[in-house]
Short mmCIF file of C-alpha atoms and ligand atoms in Angstrom, two decimals:
data_model
loop_
_atom_site.label_atom_id
_atom_site.label_comp_id
_atom_site.label_asym_id
_atom_site.label_seq_id
_atom_site.Cartn_x
_atom_site.Cartn_y
_atom_site.Cartn_z
CA MET A 1 0.01 0.00 0.00
CA GLY A 2 1.43 3.38 0.87
CA VAL A 3 -1.15 5.79 2.12
CA GLU A 4 0.59 8.36 4.24
CA ALA A 5 0.40 11.83 5.73
CA ILE A 6 3.42 14.11 6.18
CA LEU A 7 3.64 17.29 8.18
CA LEU A 8 4.83 20.14 5.93
CA GLY A 9 4.46 23.17 8.21
CA THR A 10 3.98 23.98 11.86
CA ALA A 11 3.81 27.78 12.25
CA GLN A 12 0.83 30.13 12.58
CA ASP A 13 -0.18 32.17 9.51
CA GLY A 14 2.60 34.73 9.89
CA GLY A 15 5.31 32.04 9.92
CA LEU A 16 8.59 32.20 11.80
CA PRO A 17 10.20 34.72 11.44
CA GLN A 18 7.13 36.92 11.06
CA ALA A 19 7.30 40.06 8.87
CA GLY A 20 7.81 43.18 10.94
CA CYS A 21 8.62 41.32 14.16
CA TYR A 22 11.94 41.66 15.93
CA CYS A 23 11.23 39.51 18.95
CA ALA A 24 14.01 37.17 20.12
CA GLN A 25 12.52 34.11 18.38
CA CYS A 26 12.06 35.88 15.05
CA GLU A 27 15.61 37.30 15.23
CA LEU A 28 16.96 33.85 16.01
CA ALA A 29 15.11 32.38 13.03
CA ARG A 30 16.53 35.10 10.77
CA ALA A 31 20.03 34.39 11.94
CA ASP A 32 19.72 30.60 11.67
CA PRO A 33 17.66 29.28 8.73
CA ALA A 34 17.34 25.93 10.51
CA GLN A 35 15.09 27.69 13.05
CA ARG A 36 12.67 28.95 10.39
CA LYS A 37 9.23 27.43 10.34
CA TRP A 38 6.81 27.05 7.44
CA VAL A 39 3.14 27.78 7.95
CA ALA A 40 0.95 24.83 9.06
CA CYS A 41 0.26 22.38 6.23
CA LEU A 42 -0.33 18.66 5.85
CA GLY A 43 0.65 16.57 2.82
CA LEU A 44 -1.11 13.34 1.87
CA VAL A 45 -0.04 10.69 -0.61
CA ASP A 46 -1.48 7.56 -2.07
CA ARG A 47 1.47 5.74 -3.62
CA VAL A 48 -0.87 3.20 -5.25
CA THR A 49 -2.68 5.79 -7.33
CA ARG A 50 0.46 8.00 -7.43
CA GLN A 51 -1.39 11.05 -6.16
CA GLY A 52 -0.61 13.69 -3.57
CA TRP A 53 -2.69 16.39 -1.82
CA LEU A 54 -2.14 19.37 0.39
CA ILE A 55 -4.33 20.51 3.23
CA ASP A 56 -4.12 24.32 3.04
CA ALA A 57 -2.31 26.50 0.55
CA THR A 58 0.10 28.49 2.69
CA PRO A 59 2.42 31.34 1.69
CA ASP A 60 5.14 28.65 1.80
CA LEU A 61 3.39 26.44 -0.76
CA GLY A 62 6.33 26.44 -3.17
CA GLU A 63 8.73 24.96 -0.61
CA GLN A 64 6.11 22.61 0.79
CA LEU A 65 5.19 21.22 -2.59
CA HIS A 66 8.86 20.58 -3.23
CA ALA A 67 9.15 18.74 0.10
CA LEU A 68 6.12 16.63 -0.80
CA HIS A 69 7.69 15.82 -4.17
CA ASP A 70 11.02 14.91 -2.53
CA TRP A 71 9.24 12.53 -0.23
CA ALA A 72 7.01 10.95 -2.88
CA PRO A 73 8.50 11.73 -6.33
CA ASP A 74 6.10 9.34 -8.07
CA CYS A 75 3.04 11.18 -6.78
CA SER A 76 1.74 14.29 -8.50
CA LEU A 77 -0.45 16.93 -6.94
CA ALA A 78 -4.09 15.88 -7.30
CA GLY A 79 -5.77 18.53 -5.19
CA ILE A 80 -5.73 20.95 -2.29
CA ALA A 81 -8.25 21.20 0.58
CA LEU A 82 -8.63 24.60 2.24
CA SER A 83 -9.66 25.07 5.85
CA HIS A 84 -10.58 28.77 5.74
CA ALA A 85 -9.92 32.25 4.40
CA HIS A 86 -7.11 33.48 6.64
CA ILE A 87 -3.84 34.21 4.86
CA GLY A 88 -1.86 31.25 6.17
CA HIS A 89 -4.41 28.83 4.76
CA TYR A 90 -5.27 29.98 1.25
CA ALA A 91 -2.83 32.70 0.10
CA GLY A 92 -0.54 30.08 -1.47
CA LEU A 93 -3.13 29.77 -4.27
CA ILE A 94 -1.23 32.66 -5.87
CA HIS A 95 1.33 30.08 -7.03
CA LEU A 96 -1.27 28.32 -9.20
CA GLY A 97 -2.16 31.22 -11.49
CA ARG A 98 -0.82 32.03 -14.95
CA GLU A 99 1.88 34.31 -13.53
CA ALA A 100 3.34 31.14 -12.04
CA TRP A 101 2.58 27.42 -12.25
CA ASN A 102 -0.60 27.83 -14.36
CA THR A 103 -2.27 24.62 -13.21
CA GLN A 104 -5.16 23.18 -15.20
CA ASP A 105 -8.35 22.28 -13.33
CA LEU A 106 -6.63 21.43 -10.09
CA PRO A 107 -9.34 20.27 -7.65
CA VAL A 108 -9.65 22.56 -4.63
CA TYR A 109 -11.90 21.25 -1.84
CA VAL A 110 -13.71 23.94 0.12
CA SER A 111 -16.88 24.71 2.09
CA ARG A 112 -19.79 26.33 0.27
CA LYS A 113 -19.05 29.70 1.86
CA MET A 114 -15.37 29.54 0.94
CA ALA A 115 -16.27 28.56 -2.64
CA ASP A 116 -18.56 31.60 -2.93
CA TRP A 117 -15.88 33.86 -1.50
CA ILE A 118 -13.22 32.63 -3.96
CA ARG A 119 -15.62 32.99 -6.89
CA GLN A 120 -16.60 36.53 -5.89
CA ASN A 121 -13.23 38.04 -5.03
CA ALA A 122 -10.27 38.88 -7.21
CA PRO A 123 -7.55 37.80 -7.65
CA TRP A 124 -8.82 34.37 -6.52
CA SER A 125 -11.79 34.48 -8.86
CA GLN A 126 -9.40 34.57 -11.80
CA LEU A 127 -8.06 31.14 -10.86
CA VAL A 128 -11.59 29.81 -11.36
CA GLY A 129 -12.24 31.93 -14.43
CA LEU A 130 -9.11 30.76 -16.21
CA GLY A 131 -9.60 27.15 -15.18
CA ASN A 132 -6.44 26.94 -13.01
CA ILE A 133 -8.51 25.45 -10.22
CA GLN A 134 -11.82 23.66 -10.02
CA LEU A 135 -13.77 24.17 -6.83
CA HIS A 136 -15.29 21.10 -5.18
CA ARG A 137 -17.72 21.82 -2.38
CA LEU A 138 -17.44 19.89 0.83
CA THR A 139 -20.67 19.40 2.71
CA VAL A 140 -20.65 19.82 6.47
CA GLY A 141 -19.70 16.50 8.01
CA GLY A 142 -19.62 15.00 4.54
CA GLU A 143 -16.84 12.82 3.26
CA VAL A 144 -15.10 13.09 -0.10
CA GLU A 145 -13.15 10.24 -1.62
CA LEU A 146 -9.73 11.51 -2.71
CA SER A 147 -8.70 8.10 -3.96
CA PRO A 148 -10.00 4.55 -3.39
CA ASN A 149 -7.71 4.43 -0.33
CA LEU A 150 -8.08 7.89 1.12
CA SER A 151 -11.01 10.08 2.15
CA LEU A 152 -11.43 13.47 3.71
CA GLN A 153 -14.21 14.50 6.05
CA ALA A 154 -15.00 18.18 6.64
CA VAL A 155 -15.59 19.02 10.29
CA PRO A 156 -16.78 22.58 11.01
CA VAL A 157 -15.05 24.33 13.90
CA PRO A 158 -15.76 27.70 15.55
CA HIS A 159 -13.25 30.31 14.37
CA ARG A 160 -13.60 34.02 13.60
CA GLY A 161 -14.96 34.12 10.10
CA GLU A 162 -14.56 37.49 8.38
CA PHE A 163 -14.77 35.91 4.95
CA SER A 164 -15.47 32.21 5.36
CA ASP A 165 -16.38 29.54 7.85
CA THR A 166 -13.63 27.19 9.09
CA LEU A 167 -13.13 23.48 8.61
CA ALA A 168 -10.99 20.90 10.35
CA PHE A 169 -10.44 17.60 8.56
CA VAL A 170 -10.49 13.90 9.33
CA VAL A 171 -8.18 12.06 6.96
CA ARG A 172 -9.11 8.41 6.67
CA GLY A 173 -6.84 5.74 5.21
CA PRO A 174 -7.60 2.03 5.02
CA ALA A 175 -6.55 1.42 8.63
CA ARG A 176 -5.96 4.65 10.48
CA GLN A 177 -7.44 8.12 10.75
CA LEU A 178 -5.87 11.48 11.46
CA PHE A 179 -7.53 14.69 12.69
CA TYR A 180 -6.15 17.99 11.40
CA CYS A 181 -7.30 21.16 13.16
CA PRO A 182 -4.98 24.14 12.77
CA ASP A 183 -7.38 26.91 13.93
CA VAL A 184 -10.18 26.98 16.49
CA ASP A 185 -11.37 29.74 18.82
CA GLY A 186 -11.97 27.51 21.83
CA TRP A 187 -12.82 23.88 22.60
CA ASP A 188 -15.90 24.74 24.66
CA LEU A 189 -17.40 26.52 21.66
CA TRP A 190 -17.17 23.35 19.55
CA GLU A 191 -20.06 20.94 19.33
CA HIS A 192 -17.82 17.94 20.10
CA ASP A 193 -16.06 17.03 23.32
CA LEU A 194 -12.34 17.33 22.49
CA ARG A 195 -11.18 14.42 24.63
CA ARG A 196 -13.80 12.02 23.30
CA TRP A 197 -13.23 13.20 19.70
CA VAL A 198 -9.47 12.73 19.90
CA ALA A 199 -9.92 9.29 21.49
CA GLY A 200 -11.56 8.20 18.23
CA MET A 201 -8.49 9.23 16.21
CA ASP A 202 -5.12 7.55 15.83
CA VAL A 203 -3.34 10.87 15.38
CA ALA A 204 -4.47 14.44 16.14
CA LEU A 205 -2.70 17.58 14.96
CA LEU A 206 -4.16 20.46 16.93
CA ASP A 207 -4.11 24.26 17.22
CA GLY A 208 -1.20 25.19 19.47
CA THR A 209 -1.08 28.89 18.54
CA PHE A 210 -0.44 30.42 21.97
CA PHE A 211 1.20 28.68 24.91
CA SER A 212 -0.09 31.12 27.51
CA ALA A 213 -2.05 34.35 27.80
CA ASP A 214 0.95 36.59 28.47
CA GLU A 215 3.05 35.88 25.38
CA LEU A 216 1.74 38.74 23.17
CA PRO A 217 2.16 41.99 25.07
CA GLY A 218 0.27 44.80 23.40
CA ARG A 219 -2.21 42.56 21.54
CA ASP A 220 -5.72 41.87 22.85
CA LEU A 221 -6.00 38.06 22.75
CA SER A 222 -9.80 38.26 22.84
CA GLN A 223 -9.57 39.62 19.30
CA ILE A 224 -7.62 36.60 18.14
CA PRO A 225 -8.95 33.80 20.34
CA HIS A 226 -7.36 30.33 20.45
CA PRO A 227 -7.37 27.66 23.14
CA LEU A 228 -4.17 28.12 25.12
CA VAL A 229 -1.80 25.15 24.99
CA THR A 230 -2.05 24.91 28.76
CA ASP A 231 -5.84 24.41 28.38
CA THR A 232 -5.60 21.93 25.51
CA ALA A 233 -2.99 19.87 27.32
CA ARG A 234 -5.08 19.78 30.51
CA ARG A 235 -8.05 18.45 28.55
CA LEU A 236 -6.00 15.79 26.82
CA ALA A 237 -3.47 14.75 29.49
CA GLY A 238 -2.89 10.99 29.38
CA ALA A 239 -4.91 10.43 26.20
CA SER A 240 -3.92 7.32 24.30
CA SER A 241 -3.90 8.88 20.79
CA GLU A 242 -0.82 10.48 19.29
CA ILE A 243 -1.22 14.26 19.75
CA TRP A 244 0.97 16.92 18.19
CA LEU A 245 0.55 20.68 18.33
CA ILE A 246 0.85 22.78 15.16
CA HIS A 247 0.09 26.37 14.05
CA LEU A 248 2.46 27.86 16.67
CA ASN A 249 2.62 31.65 16.79
CA HIS A 250 6.07 33.24 16.39
CA SER A 251 5.86 34.17 20.07
CA ASN A 252 5.23 30.62 21.28
CA PRO A 253 8.05 29.29 23.49
CA LEU A 254 7.30 25.75 22.19
CA HIS A 255 9.23 26.57 19.04
CA ARG A 256 12.37 25.74 20.99
CA PRO A 257 13.37 23.16 23.63
CA GLY A 258 12.77 24.42 27.14
CA PRO A 259 10.66 24.03 30.24
CA GLU A 260 7.38 24.61 28.36
CA ARG A 261 8.12 21.76 25.97
CA ASP A 262 9.20 19.49 28.85
CA TRP A 263 5.94 20.26 30.60
CA LEU A 264 3.92 19.50 27.44
CA GLU A 265 5.67 16.16 26.96
CA LYS A 266 4.88 15.20 30.53
CA GLN A 267 1.18 15.65 29.69
CA GLY A 268 1.69 13.22 26.80
CA LEU A 269 1.53 15.77 23.95
CA GLY A 270 4.30 16.88 21.59
CA VAL A 271 5.22 19.68 19.18
CA GLY A 272 4.89 18.84 15.50
CA VAL A 273 8.05 18.86 13.38
CA VAL A 274 8.16 19.17 9.59
CA GLY A 275 8.85 15.78 8.08
CA MET A 276 6.87 13.78 10.66
CA ARG A 277 4.89 11.14 8.81
CA TRP A 278 2.11 8.70 9.59
CA ARG A 279 1.04 5.64 7.68
CA LEU A 280 -2.72 5.44 7.36
CA ASP A 281 -2.84 1.89 5.96
ZN1 ZN B 1 -4.27 30.13 10.96
ZN1 ZN B 2 8.39 37.46 16.56
ZN1 ZN B 3 -7.58 31.50 11.09
#
């Protein structure tokens, strides 16, 4: 077989280093390229059908696609699923237009609201108009078959929606399933119980944007709500599934080894690293 997922990015929308930021972590990442982090993204491949997919089109799409190709050179890109209309999750579509790759009818899986938004707003509408992408609507809770061995289920999650609603995804292979949820405002706002939901998954990649409430001096966190890592870890401590945090803000101390990471690991959770892979068959 050969149905696998690979982690291709772990940072919040702004990446690490973030434009305009001169905090210690961003400066460190500028000085040492090995410390740079791509924006959260998951790659999927089915080596039987020789296809690959991305979940989210990030500003780092060029590099991430190359990493996916390196890992599975026989698989060509067969589609992209988008979680929502915040820059870290769709802006990479710019690489598909005629100024660049000029793809032909690349399937892009989106919610109804996201499809409407892409169709109605330039420059994204041009990708549809020129046939670079073909929008495929995901129904809430519905499942789409990417290949005979791989399916994707859209799971709505609460997240500030200026332009679109927000989806998380369950990726199902023949034997194992993975939950991918880069952005959510808070677990109590969600219709599912996090602990029970994660218990039904083999692997969960979850929003780890902010470690604690005091890491962004000068910004009002109620305007950019996320569950704090301390809260998520408390809810999931001792869970039997594999749990990795992704979508880390540039300010998050979990980007580097230290007491925060040690604490997280004691709760049984880890920090996602680009190149981590999971077999789903
Ligand atoms: Zn995001
Ligand atoms: Zn910074
Ligand atoms: Zn977002």
